[in-house]
Amino acid sequence: MTKEDLWQAVLAQLQLQLSPANFSTWFKSTCVLLQKEGQVTISVPNNFSKEWLENKYNKLIFRALRGLAPEVKEVLYLVERTAPKQKEPVARPLASPEPQQELQDFRADKDTHLNPRYSFDSFIVGPFNELAHAAAQAIAESPGTVYNPLFVYGGVGLGKTHLLQALGNRLVAAGSPSRVRYVSSEQFTAGVVSAIRDRTVERFRALYRESEVLMIEDVQFLAGKEKTQEELFHTFNALYENGKQVVFSSDRPPKAIPALEERLKSRFEGGMIADIGMPDYETRVAILRAKLQDKNFPLAEDVCEYIASHIQRNIREMEGAVNRLFAFWRLNDKTPSLAETKTLLRSIIQSPARAVNTKKIIQVVAEFYDLKERDLIAPSRKKEVVRPRQIAMYLFREELKSSYPFIGQRFGGKDHTTAIYACEKVARTLQESEMLFEEINLIRQRIYSG
Ligand code: ADP
Ligand code: MG
């Protein structure tokens, strides 16, 4: 069991023992930092939490830890004020941790940092991801020839990383091409920054340009980073002209990435664009079954149905749910009933009606288009806010059934006819534009998932 799984299992147990309010107050922002030589170090957000956990909950935590990992002798609590973004807040998304993605040259299997867990074999294919899957398969067969570049996009937790790493693993296993490079956008950006600082730009370029396959994840994070975009543009051209394969992933289509240079956008769009949508019910059941089988975990049919019908937008959350129930099974020696499942999963499965409100829609739309919330709701006519604002208005209407006068009011004190116009325009464009349809789906996914 990894330390993250261990901590998840402890949380699952604590959640059964504490009131929801206490659980959420004291444990929501914790995560595990280290497990070493009988010591487990837990990150807490402030001194107050630290004292509280040490004095009030230490026994409970320790007992739960010992029950799962008898080698644990001591629990330490460490205050981390600047909770880094990449650390998952434990109680919510409940995921297996992101694989360590380091800048690495994957010449040989042993030093590859691709996570071997991610393979084509464990990737379930359904209508929602079959295009992206087929493209990755084709590239595995003959990189650099068929779909170049491949641009895969889709919402959080829907399999982009799994697919890219499966491709990387397959290529590494085949041994040819030998230089497969897999990095996150943050790593690429950090590389550019330190190359500039250390005056090693030439070396940085050479390093990347010797890749035979280059994969860069989550390129939406390159928004606004001009120097990095420029390097990427030239790196891309150098590789492309030499017939090397390039693969990108993103949470949205190239067109919807704000502050991205036109020339880079057109490179991203120059090959194959494949989206990963939302899995349908049957595929969700199939994925769930595969995960259960993997763990030899006999979960009752009604429980499976409950999970598959309530966790719709994020496969990682589905895995989180399975892990939590799995921990219950191991601790109690009985599989959870439907009622127990509902309790165990209540922090993952929330009713959408509760999660969404006007503030949320404004916040998500502004963030999605990299705008300030205040610009989105102000009466400005700036070109870059007009379309996002219309989409926000449309979502008010669709998701909240807001009245037109209310929508107009909320967006800069406009007349209800402006609201009607905006909603109808978006609805009309949706009829013709699959792109817009997907874009709005991605926004919806964020509205309901966070
Ligand atoms: P993303 O990179 O799109 O945020 P990930 O690739 O990290 O998503 O997927 C989240 C989790 O869901 C991973 O543990 C992954 O193995 C699992 N997963 C995603 N898609 C599939 C699939 N089609 N079949 C099986 N597991 C999947
Ligand atoms: Mg990912």
Coordinates of C-alpha atoms and ligand atoms in Angstrom, one line a residue:
M1 CA 0.0 0.0 0.0
T2 CA 1.4 3.4 -0.9
K3 CA 1.5 6.1 1.8
E4 CA -1.3 7.9 0.0
D5 CA -3.5 4.8 0.0
L6 CA -2.7 4.3 3.7
W7 CA -3.8 7.8 4.6
Q8 CA -6.9 7.4 2.5
A9 CA -7.8 4.3 4.4
V10 CA -7.2 6.0 7.7
L11 CA -9.4 8.9 6.6
A12 CA -12.1 6.5 5.6
Q13 CA -12.1 5.0 9.0
L14 CA -12.0 8.3 10.8
Q15 CA -14.9 9.5 8.7
L16 CA -17.0 6.7 10.2
Q17 CA -16.0 7.7 13.7
L18 CA -16.4 11.4 13.6
S19 CA -19.2 13.8 12.9
P20 CA -19.1 15.2 9.4
A21 CA -18.3 18.7 10.7
N22 CA -15.4 17.5 12.8
F23 CA -14.1 15.3 10.0
S24 CA -14.2 18.1 7.6
T25 CA -12.7 20.7 10.0
W26 CA -9.7 18.7 11.1
F27 CA -9.0 16.3 8.3
K28 CA -10.1 17.9 5.0
S29 CA -6.8 19.7 4.4
T30 CA -4.4 17.1 5.7
C31 CA -2.2 14.9 3.5
V32 CA 0.6 12.5 4.1
L33 CA 4.1 13.7 3.4
L34 CA 6.4 10.9 4.4
Q35 CA 6.4 7.3 5.6
K36 CA 9.8 6.2 6.7
E37 CA 11.2 4.0 9.4
G38 CA 8.0 3.7 11.4
Q39 CA 7.3 7.4 11.2
V40 CA 4.4 8.9 9.3
T41 CA 4.4 12.6 8.7
I42 CA 1.1 14.3 8.1
S43 CA 0.9 17.8 6.7
V44 CA -1.6 20.1 8.4
P45 CA -2.5 23.7 7.3
N46 CA -1.8 25.6 10.6
N47 CA -0.5 25.4 14.1
F48 CA -4.0 25.3 15.5
S49 CA -4.8 22.1 13.6
K50 CA -1.5 20.7 14.6
E51 CA -2.2 21.1 18.3
W52 CA -5.7 19.8 17.9
L53 CA -4.6 16.7 16.1
E54 CA -1.8 16.1 18.5
N55 CA -3.9 16.5 21.6
K56 CA -7.3 15.3 20.6
Y57 CA -7.1 12.9 17.7
N58 CA -3.6 11.5 17.9
K59 CA -4.7 8.3 19.6
L60 CA -7.5 7.7 17.0
I61 CA -5.1 8.4 14.1
F62 CA -2.4 6.3 15.5
R63 CA -4.7 3.3 16.1
A64 CA -6.1 3.5 12.6
L65 CA -2.6 3.7 11.1
R66 CA -1.4 0.8 13.2
G67 CA -4.3 -1.3 12.2
L68 CA -3.3 -1.0 8.6
A69 CA 0.5 -0.7 8.9
P70 CA 1.7 -2.4 12.0
E71 CA 5.2 -1.1 11.5
V72 CA 4.1 2.5 12.3
K73 CA 5.5 3.7 15.6
E74 CA 5.0 7.4 15.5
V75 CA 2.9 10.1 13.8
L76 CA 4.3 13.6 13.3
Y77 CA 2.4 16.6 12.3
L78 CA 4.0 19.3 10.2
V79 CA 2.6 22.7 9.5
E80 CA 2.7 23.6 5.8
R81 CA 1.2 27.0 5.2
T82 CA 1.8 27.2 1.5
A83 CA 0.0 24.0 0.7
P84 CA 1.4 23.4 -2.7
K85 CA -1.2 23.1 -5.5
Q86 CA -0.1 19.8 -6.8
K87 CA -0.9 18.2 -3.4
E88 CA -4.4 16.9 -3.6
P89 CA -6.7 17.9 -0.8
V90 CA -7.2 14.5 0.7
A91 CA -10.8 14.3 1.5
R92 CA -12.2 15.4 -1.8
P93 CA -10.8 14.1 -5.0
L94 CA -9.6 11.1 -3.2
A95 CA -7.3 9.9 -5.9
S96 CA -4.4 7.7 -6.3
P97 CA -1.6 10.3 -6.5
E98 CA -0.3 11.6 -9.7
P99 CA 2.7 9.7 -10.9
Q100 CA 6.0 11.4 -10.3
Q101 CA 6.6 13.0 -13.6
E102 CA 10.2 14.1 -13.8
L103 CA 12.3 15.4 -16.5
Q104 CA 13.9 12.2 -17.7
D105 CA 15.4 10.7 -20.7
F106 CA 13.7 7.3 -21.0
R107 CA 16.5 5.3 -22.7
A108 CA 15.9 2.2 -20.8
D109 CA 13.0 0.7 -19.0
K110 CA 14.8 0.8 -15.6
D111 CA 15.2 4.5 -15.5
T112 CA 12.0 5.4 -17.1
H113 CA 9.7 7.5 -14.9
L114 CA 6.7 6.5 -16.8
N115 CA 4.4 4.8 -14.4
P116 CA 4.1 1.1 -15.5
R117 CA 0.6 1.0 -14.0
Y118 CA -0.5 2.9 -17.1
S119 CA -0.8 0.5 -20.0
F120 CA -3.1 0.0 -22.9
D121 CA -4.2 -3.2 -21.3
S122 CA -5.7 -1.5 -18.3
F123 CA -7.3 1.3 -20.4
I124 CA -10.9 0.7 -21.0
V125 CA -12.2 1.9 -24.3
G126 CA -15.7 3.3 -24.9
P127 CA -17.4 5.7 -27.2
F128 CA -16.1 8.7 -25.1
N129 CA -12.4 8.0 -25.7
E130 CA -12.2 5.7 -28.7
L131 CA -10.9 8.3 -31.0
A132 CA -8.0 9.3 -28.7
H133 CA -7.3 5.6 -28.0
A134 CA -7.2 4.7 -31.7
A135 CA -4.9 7.6 -32.4
A136 CA -2.5 6.6 -29.7
Q137 CA -2.5 3.0 -30.9
A138 CA -1.7 4.1 -34.4
I139 CA 1.2 6.2 -33.1
A140 CA 2.4 3.3 -31.1
E141 CA 2.6 1.3 -34.4
S142 CA 4.5 4.0 -36.3
P143 CA 5.4 7.1 -34.5
G144 CA 6.0 10.3 -36.4
T145 CA 4.1 9.2 -39.5
V146 CA 0.3 9.1 -39.0
Y147 CA -0.9 11.7 -36.6
N148 CA 1.6 14.4 -35.9
P149 CA 1.2 16.1 -33.6
L150 CA -1.5 14.4 -31.6
F151 CA -3.4 16.7 -29.4
V152 CA -5.6 15.0 -26.8
Y153 CA -7.9 17.0 -24.7
G154 CA -10.6 16.4 -22.1
G155 CA -11.6 17.2 -18.5
V156 CA -9.9 16.3 -15.3
G157 CA -9.5 12.7 -14.4
L158 CA -10.7 11.3 -17.7
G159 CA -7.6 9.4 -18.8
K160 CA -5.3 11.8 -20.7
T161 CA -2.3 10.9 -18.6
H162 CA -3.1 7.2 -18.6
L163 CA -3.3 7.2 -22.4
L164 CA -0.1 9.2 -23.0
Q165 CA 1.9 7.1 -20.5
A166 CA 0.5 3.9 -22.0
L167 CA 1.8 5.1 -25.3
G168 CA 5.1 6.0 -23.8
N169 CA 5.4 2.6 -22.0
R170 CA 4.5 0.8 -25.2
L171 CA 7.2 2.7 -27.2
V172 CA 9.8 2.2 -24.5
A173 CA 9.0 -1.5 -24.3
A174 CA 9.4 -1.8 -28.0
G175 CA 12.8 -0.3 -27.7
S176 CA 12.4 1.8 -30.8
P177 CA 12.4 4.7 -31.0
S178 CA 14.7 4.9 -28.0
R179 CA 14.4 8.5 -26.9
V180 CA 11.0 9.0 -25.5
R181 CA 10.6 12.1 -23.5
Y182 CA 7.6 12.7 -21.3
V183 CA 7.2 16.0 -19.4
S184 CA 4.5 18.1 -17.8
S185 CA 4.1 21.7 -19.0
E186 CA 5.4 22.9 -15.7
Q187 CA 8.6 20.9 -16.1
F188 CA 9.1 22.3 -19.6
T189 CA 8.5 25.8 -18.4
A190 CA 10.9 25.3 -15.4
G191 CA 13.4 24.0 -17.9
V192 CA 13.2 27.1 -20.0
V193 CA 13.4 29.4 -17.0
S194 CA 16.5 27.8 -15.6
A195 CA 18.1 27.5 -19.0
I196 CA 17.7 31.3 -19.4
R197 CA 18.9 31.9 -15.9
D198 CA 22.0 29.6 -16.2
R199 CA 22.7 30.6 -19.7
T200 CA 22.3 27.0 -20.9
V201 CA 19.6 27.6 -23.5
E202 CA 21.7 25.8 -26.2
R203 CA 21.9 22.7 -24.0
F204 CA 18.3 22.8 -23.2
R205 CA 17.4 23.0 -26.9
A206 CA 19.7 20.2 -27.8
L207 CA 18.3 18.0 -25.1
Y208 CA 14.8 18.4 -26.3
R209 CA 15.6 18.3 -29.9
E210 CA 17.2 14.9 -29.7
S211 CA 13.9 13.4 -28.6
E212 CA 12.4 10.9 -31.0
V213 CA 9.0 11.1 -29.3
L214 CA 8.1 14.2 -27.2
M215 CA 5.0 14.3 -25.0
I216 CA 4.0 17.4 -23.1
E217 CA 1.1 17.3 -20.7
D218 CA -1.4 19.9 -19.8
V219 CA -0.3 22.6 -22.3
Q220 CA -3.2 24.9 -21.1
F221 CA -0.6 25.8 -18.4
L222 CA 1.5 27.5 -21.0
A223 CA -1.1 30.3 -21.3
G224 CA 0.6 33.6 -21.0
K225 CA 4.1 32.2 -20.8
E226 CA 5.6 33.8 -23.9
K227 CA 9.2 32.7 -23.6
T228 CA 8.2 29.1 -23.0
Q229 CA 5.8 29.2 -25.9
E230 CA 8.5 30.5 -28.2
E231 CA 10.9 27.7 -27.2
L232 CA 8.2 25.2 -27.6
F233 CA 7.4 26.5 -31.0
H234 CA 11.0 26.1 -32.2
T235 CA 11.4 22.8 -30.5
F236 CA 8.2 21.6 -32.2
N237 CA 9.3 22.7 -35.6
A238 CA 12.7 21.1 -35.3
L239 CA 11.2 17.8 -34.3
Y240 CA 8.4 17.9 -36.7
E241 CA 10.6 18.6 -39.7
N242 CA 12.7 15.6 -38.8
G243 CA 9.6 13.3 -38.6
K244 CA 9.7 13.0 -34.9
Q245 CA 6.4 12.3 -33.0
V246 CA 5.0 15.0 -30.7
V247 CA 2.0 14.5 -28.4
F248 CA 0.2 17.1 -26.3
S249 CA -2.5 16.9 -23.8
S250 CA -4.7 19.7 -22.5
D251 CA -7.9 20.2 -20.6
R252 CA -9.5 22.0 -23.5
P253 CA -9.1 22.4 -27.3
P254 CA -6.3 24.7 -28.6
K255 CA -8.8 27.4 -29.5
A256 CA -10.0 27.7 -26.0
I257 CA -6.6 28.2 -24.4
P258 CA -6.3 31.9 -23.6
A259 CA -3.1 33.8 -24.2
L260 CA -1.6 31.3 -26.5
E261 CA 0.3 32.5 -29.6
E262 CA -1.5 32.0 -32.8
R263 CA 1.4 30.2 -34.4
L264 CA 1.5 27.7 -31.6
K265 CA -2.2 27.2 -31.7
S266 CA -2.0 26.5 -35.4
R267 CA 0.7 23.9 -34.8
F268 CA -1.4 22.2 -32.1
E269 CA -4.3 22.1 -34.6
G270 CA -2.1 20.9 -37.5
G271 CA -2.3 17.2 -36.8
M272 CA -4.9 15.2 -35.1
I273 CA -7.1 16.6 -32.4
A274 CA -8.8 13.9 -30.3
D275 CA -11.1 14.7 -27.4
I276 CA -12.0 12.5 -24.4
G277 CA -15.5 13.2 -23.4
M278 CA -17.6 12.0 -20.5
P279 CA -17.9 8.2 -20.2
D280 CA -21.4 6.9 -20.6
Y281 CA -23.0 4.7 -17.9
E282 CA -22.1 1.3 -19.5
T283 CA -18.5 2.3 -19.9
R284 CA -18.4 3.6 -16.3
V285 CA -19.6 0.2 -15.1
A286 CA -17.0 -1.5 -17.3
I287 CA -14.2 0.6 -15.9
L288 CA -15.5 0.0 -12.3
R289 CA -15.6 -3.7 -12.9
A290 CA -12.0 -3.7 -14.2
K291 CA -10.8 -1.8 -11.2
L292 CA -12.6 -4.2 -8.8
Q293 CA -11.3 -7.2 -10.6
D294 CA -7.8 -5.8 -10.4
K295 CA -8.1 -5.7 -6.6
N296 CA -10.0 -8.9 -6.3
F297 CA -12.7 -6.9 -4.6
P298 CA -16.2 -8.5 -4.6
L299 CA -18.5 -5.5 -4.4
A300 CA -22.3 -6.0 -4.5
E301 CA -24.1 -5.3 -7.7
D302 CA -26.3 -2.5 -6.2
V303 CA -23.2 -0.8 -4.8
C304 CA -21.5 -0.8 -8.2
E305 CA -24.6 0.6 -9.8
Y306 CA -24.8 3.3 -7.2
I307 CA -21.2 4.3 -7.8
A308 CA -21.5 4.2 -11.6
S309 CA -24.6 6.3 -11.6
H310 CA -23.4 8.9 -9.1
I311 CA -19.8 9.4 -10.2
Q312 CA -20.1 10.5 -13.8
R313 CA -17.5 13.0 -14.6
N314 CA -14.3 11.8 -13.3
I315 CA -12.7 8.4 -13.4
R316 CA -10.2 9.3 -10.8
E317 CA -13.0 10.0 -8.3
M318 CA -14.4 6.6 -9.1
E319 CA -11.1 5.1 -8.2
G320 CA -11.0 7.1 -5.0
A321 CA -14.4 5.7 -4.2
V322 CA -13.2 2.1 -4.8
N323 CA -10.2 2.7 -2.6
R324 CA -12.3 4.0 0.2
L325 CA -14.6 1.0 0.1
F326 CA -11.7 -1.3 -0.3
A327 CA -10.2 0.0 2.9
F328 CA -13.5 -0.6 4.6
W329 CA -13.5 -4.2 3.4
R330 CA -10.0 -4.8 4.7
L331 CA -10.7 -3.3 8.1
N332 CA -14.1 -4.8 8.7
D333 CA -13.8 -8.1 6.9
K334 CA -17.1 -7.5 5.1
T335 CA -17.9 -5.7 2.0
P336 CA -19.9 -2.5 2.5
S337 CA -23.6 -2.5 2.1
L338 CA -25.3 0.1 0.0
A339 CA -26.2 2.1 3.1
E340 CA -22.6 2.0 4.4
T341 CA -21.4 2.9 0.9
K342 CA -23.5 6.0 0.9
T343 CA -22.0 7.1 4.2
L344 CA -18.5 6.3 3.1
L345 CA -18.8 8.2 -0.1
R346 CA -20.8 11.2 1.0
S347 CA -17.8 13.5 0.7
I348 CA -17.2 12.4 -2.9
I349 CA -20.8 12.2 -4.1
Q350 CA -22.6 15.4 -3.6
S351 CA -25.9 16.3 -5.2
P352 CA -25.3 18.7 -8.1
A353 CA -28.1 20.9 -6.9
R354 CA -26.1 21.7 -3.9
A355 CA -22.8 22.2 -5.6
V356 CA -23.8 24.8 -8.2
N357 CA -24.9 28.4 -7.8
T358 CA -24.4 31.7 -9.6
K359 CA -21.1 32.5 -7.9
K360 CA -19.7 29.1 -8.9
I361 CA -20.7 29.6 -12.5
I362 CA -19.1 33.0 -12.7
Q363 CA -15.9 31.8 -11.0
V364 CA -15.5 28.8 -13.2
V365 CA -16.2 30.7 -16.4
A366 CA -13.8 33.5 -15.5
E367 CA -11.1 31.0 -14.6
F368 CA -11.7 28.9 -17.7
Y369 CA -11.1 31.9 -20.0
D370 CA -8.5 33.5 -17.8
L371 CA -10.5 36.6 -17.1
K372 CA -11.2 38.5 -13.9
E373 CA -14.6 37.8 -12.4
R374 CA -15.3 41.5 -12.2
D375 CA -14.7 41.9 -16.0
L376 CA -17.0 39.1 -16.7
I377 CA -19.9 40.7 -14.9
A378 CA -19.0 44.3 -15.7
P379 CA -20.8 46.0 -18.7
S380 CA -17.6 46.2 -20.7
R381 CA -17.7 45.5 -24.4
K382 CA -14.2 44.3 -24.7
K383 CA -14.0 41.7 -27.3
E384 CA -12.4 39.0 -25.2
V385 CA -15.1 39.1 -22.6
V386 CA -18.2 39.2 -24.8
R387 CA -18.2 35.5 -25.7
P388 CA -17.3 34.1 -22.3
R389 CA -20.0 36.4 -20.8
Q390 CA -22.6 35.0 -23.2
I391 CA -21.6 31.5 -22.2
A392 CA -21.9 32.4 -18.5
M393 CA -25.4 33.8 -19.2
Y394 CA -26.4 30.7 -21.1
L395 CA -25.2 28.5 -18.2
F396 CA -27.2 30.6 -15.7
R397 CA -30.3 29.8 -17.8
E398 CA -29.5 26.2 -18.4
E399 CA -28.2 25.1 -15.1
L400 CA -30.0 27.3 -12.7
K401 CA -33.1 28.2 -14.7
S402 CA -32.5 31.8 -13.9
S403 CA -35.0 34.4 -15.3
Y404 CA -33.8 36.6 -18.1
P405 CA -34.2 39.8 -16.1
F406 CA -32.2 38.3 -13.3
I407 CA -29.4 37.3 -15.7
G408 CA -29.3 40.7 -17.3
Q409 CA -29.2 42.3 -13.9
R410 CA -26.4 40.1 -12.7
F411 CA -24.2 40.8 -15.8
G412 CA -23.7 44.5 -15.6
G413 CA -27.3 45.6 -15.1
K414 CA -28.3 44.8 -18.6
D415 CA -31.8 44.7 -20.0
H416 CA -33.5 41.3 -20.2
T417 CA -33.4 41.4 -24.0
T418 CA -29.6 41.3 -23.8
A419 CA -29.9 38.2 -21.8
I420 CA -32.3 36.6 -24.2
Y421 CA -30.1 37.5 -27.1
A422 CA -27.0 36.0 -25.4
C423 CA -28.7 32.7 -24.4
E424 CA -30.3 32.3 -27.8
K425 CA -27.1 33.0 -29.6
V426 CA -25.2 30.4 -27.7
A427 CA -28.0 27.9 -28.1
R428 CA -28.0 28.5 -31.8
T429 CA -24.2 28.3 -32.2
L430 CA -24.3 25.1 -30.2
Q431 CA -26.5 23.5 -33.0
E432 CA -23.7 23.9 -35.5
S433 CA -20.5 23.9 -33.5
E434 CA -19.3 20.7 -32.0
M435 CA -16.4 22.7 -30.7
L436 CA -18.6 25.0 -28.6
F437 CA -20.5 22.0 -27.4
E438 CA -17.3 20.4 -26.1
E439 CA -16.1 23.7 -24.6
I440 CA -19.3 24.1 -22.7
N441 CA -19.2 20.5 -21.5
L442 CA -15.7 21.1 -20.1
I443 CA -17.0 24.1 -18.3
R444 CA -19.9 22.2 -16.9
Q445 CA -17.7 19.5 -15.8
R446 CA -15.7 22.0 -13.7
I447 CA -18.8 23.6 -12.3
Y448 CA -19.9 20.3 -10.9
S449 CA -16.6 18.8 -10.0
G450 CA -15.1 21.4 -7.8
Ligands
ADP1 P1 -6.3 13.1 -16.7 O1 -4.8 13.0 -17.0 O2 -7.1 13.2 -17.9 O3 -6.6 14.0 -15.6 P2 -5.7 10.4 -15.7 O4 -5.1 9.8 -16.9 O5 -4.8 10.8 -14.6 O6 -6.7 11.6 -16.1 O7 -6.9 9.4 -15.2 C1 -7.4 9.4 -13.8 C2 -7.5 8.0 -13.3 O8 -8.5 7.3 -14.0 C3 -6.2 7.2 -13.5 O9 -5.9 6.5 -12.4 C4 -6.5 6.3 -14.7 O10 -5.8 5.1 -14.6 C5 -8.0 6.1 -14.6 N1 -8.5 6.0 -16.0 C6 -8.8 7.0 -16.8 N2 -9.3 6.6 -18.0 C7 -9.4 5.2 -17.8 C8 -9.8 4.2 -18.7 N3 -10.3 4.5 -19.9 N4 -9.8 2.9 -18.3 C9 -9.3 2.7 -17.0 N5 -8.9 3.6 -16.2 C10 -8.9 4.9 -16.6
MG2 MG -3.2 14.2 -16.3

